[in-house]
C-alpha cells in the first residue's frame, strides 16, 4: 500500500516519461508505469504532456488503456485527449450538462489513484492538490465498477447516447 | 468504515440540515453531523447552502470548526464563506497564483471525507463525482497534517503571508 499526498507538486522538466527523483509527479508516473495489463483513466482534465507520454508508452507496450473524460474540457487547447485518440487509445466522454468531474485511474484493476488532481501542468506545478494511492480491494472495486458503468453509458454506439443531441 | 461513491449525486430540496433518506448528500451530511469535537474543512469551492447550514449547526453546537479555502473562488457569488465567517467560524485562504484545490474534511480527527466533490449545488446535482469516506489512521493522518500545515501557512498574522501583497 502506498499513499502520496501532494502539497505543492513539483513537475520535473524532463521530456521522457520515465520517472526521475522522488517528486510527487515522479511517484505518480512510477505507479502508472507499473501497469502490465490494464489502465482505466477517468479524468475531468488531462493536459499534462508528461502524463500523456506515459499513457501512450503503456499503450505501445500492449497495456489495455481506456479513457473517460469530460466533453467540455477535452476540446480546450492543450488537452492530451486528441493525441491519445490519434495513438489509437479508446476515449469516451459525457454528453451531459454537468461535468464528468472524476479524477481517478486504476492500474491492473488493483491500484486506485484518486484525489483532487486533474492531470494538468497547471495543477501539478501551481496548485495545492492531493493524490491518494490505495490497493485495498474495498476501495478499488467501487471505482472500477463506476468506471465500467460510465464506459458503457458513454458508448457512442448506444442510440440513447446520441439521441439527446442529434434529434 | 464507510465508503460512498457518488455517481450522479441527487440533492434533496430540504432546507433543514438534517439528513433525510439515503441519497449521497444525506450520507455526506450524516457523516459531517456526527462531529462532536472538531471539523477541519479544506475546500476549493463551498457554495452548497445545505452543507453550509450543517457546518454552522456544528459550530453552534460547540464543535471547533476551521475552514481553509481558495481566495479566488470564495469571492464568487453564492459562496458560503462569508456566511461562515459571519457566524464566527475561522476561515483562512491562500494568496497564491495557483488554486487551493483540495476537497477534503476531517471529522473528530478520525474520519476523512475526500474525493472530487466541491461542496457546490452544481456539483452535487449535476456532476459525476466521488466521495471517499475512510477512518483508517494511515489515510487520515497525512490529510490532518496537511491541514495543519496549510492552516499555519495561511495565518494572516504571519508577516510573510501579507508581505507578498502589501509591499
Short mmCIF file of C-alpha atoms in Angstrom, two decimals, chain A residues 76-130:
data_model
loop_
_atom_site.label_atom_id
_atom_site.label_comp_id
_atom_site.label_asym_id
_atom_site.label_seq_id
_atom_site.Cartn_x
_atom_site.Cartn_y
_atom_site.Cartn_z
CA UNK A 76 -9.72 23.05 -24.92
CA UNK A 77 -6.23 23.90 -26.15
CA UNK A 78 -3.54 21.72 -24.66
CA UNK A 79 -5.76 18.73 -23.97
CA UNK A 80 -3.96 15.41 -24.41
CA UNK A 81 -7.15 13.66 -25.49
CA UNK A 82 -6.64 14.22 -29.23
CA UNK A 83 -3.11 12.82 -29.05
CA UNK A 84 -4.30 9.76 -27.14
CA UNK A 85 -7.02 9.11 -29.70
CA UNK A 86 -4.54 9.61 -32.54
CA UNK A 87 -2.34 6.98 -30.89
CA UNK A 88 -5.25 4.53 -31.01
CA UNK A 89 -6.34 4.72 -27.38
CA UNK A 90 -10.12 4.47 -26.95
CA UNK A 91 -11.65 7.55 -25.35
CA UNK A 92 -15.26 8.11 -24.35
CA UNK A 93 -16.84 11.27 -22.99
CA UNK A 94 -20.04 12.58 -21.49
CA UNK A 95 -22.76 14.46 -23.35
CA UNK A 96 -24.31 15.88 -20.22
CA UNK A 97 -24.80 19.40 -18.94
CA UNK A 98 -22.80 18.72 -15.79
CA UNK A 99 -19.11 17.92 -15.62
CA UNK A 100 -17.58 14.45 -15.66
CA UNK A 101 -15.55 15.62 -12.69
CA UNK A 102 -13.87 12.40 -11.52
CA UNK A 103 -10.07 12.33 -11.24
CA UNK A 104 -9.05 8.71 -10.86
CA UNK A 105 -7.16 5.91 -12.57
CA UNK A 106 -6.95 2.18 -11.92
CA UNK A 107 -3.79 0.18 -12.65
CA UNK A 108 -4.13 -3.54 -13.40
CA UNK A 109 -7.53 -3.50 -11.64
CA UNK A 110 -5.78 -3.44 -8.28
CA UNK A 111 -4.29 0.02 -7.67
CA UNK A 112 -6.53 3.07 -7.35
CA UNK A 113 -5.08 6.53 -7.95
CA UNK A 114 -7.58 9.20 -6.89
CA UNK A 115 -7.81 12.64 -5.30
CA UNK A 116 -8.21 16.27 -6.26
CA UNK A 117 -5.57 16.33 -9.01
CA UNK A 118 -6.53 16.86 -12.63
CA UNK A 119 -3.67 15.74 -14.84
CA UNK A 120 -2.70 19.23 -15.96
CA UNK A 121 0.63 21.03 -15.78
CA UNK A 122 -1.09 23.95 -14.01
CA UNK A 123 -2.36 21.65 -11.27
CA UNK A 124 0.92 19.76 -10.92
CA UNK A 125 3.09 22.88 -10.79
CA UNK A 126 0.96 25.51 -9.09
CA UNK A 127 -1.97 24.09 -7.13
CA UNK A 128 -2.44 22.55 -3.72
CA UNK A 129 -3.58 19.03 -4.55
CA UNK A 130 -3.80 15.56 -3.10
#
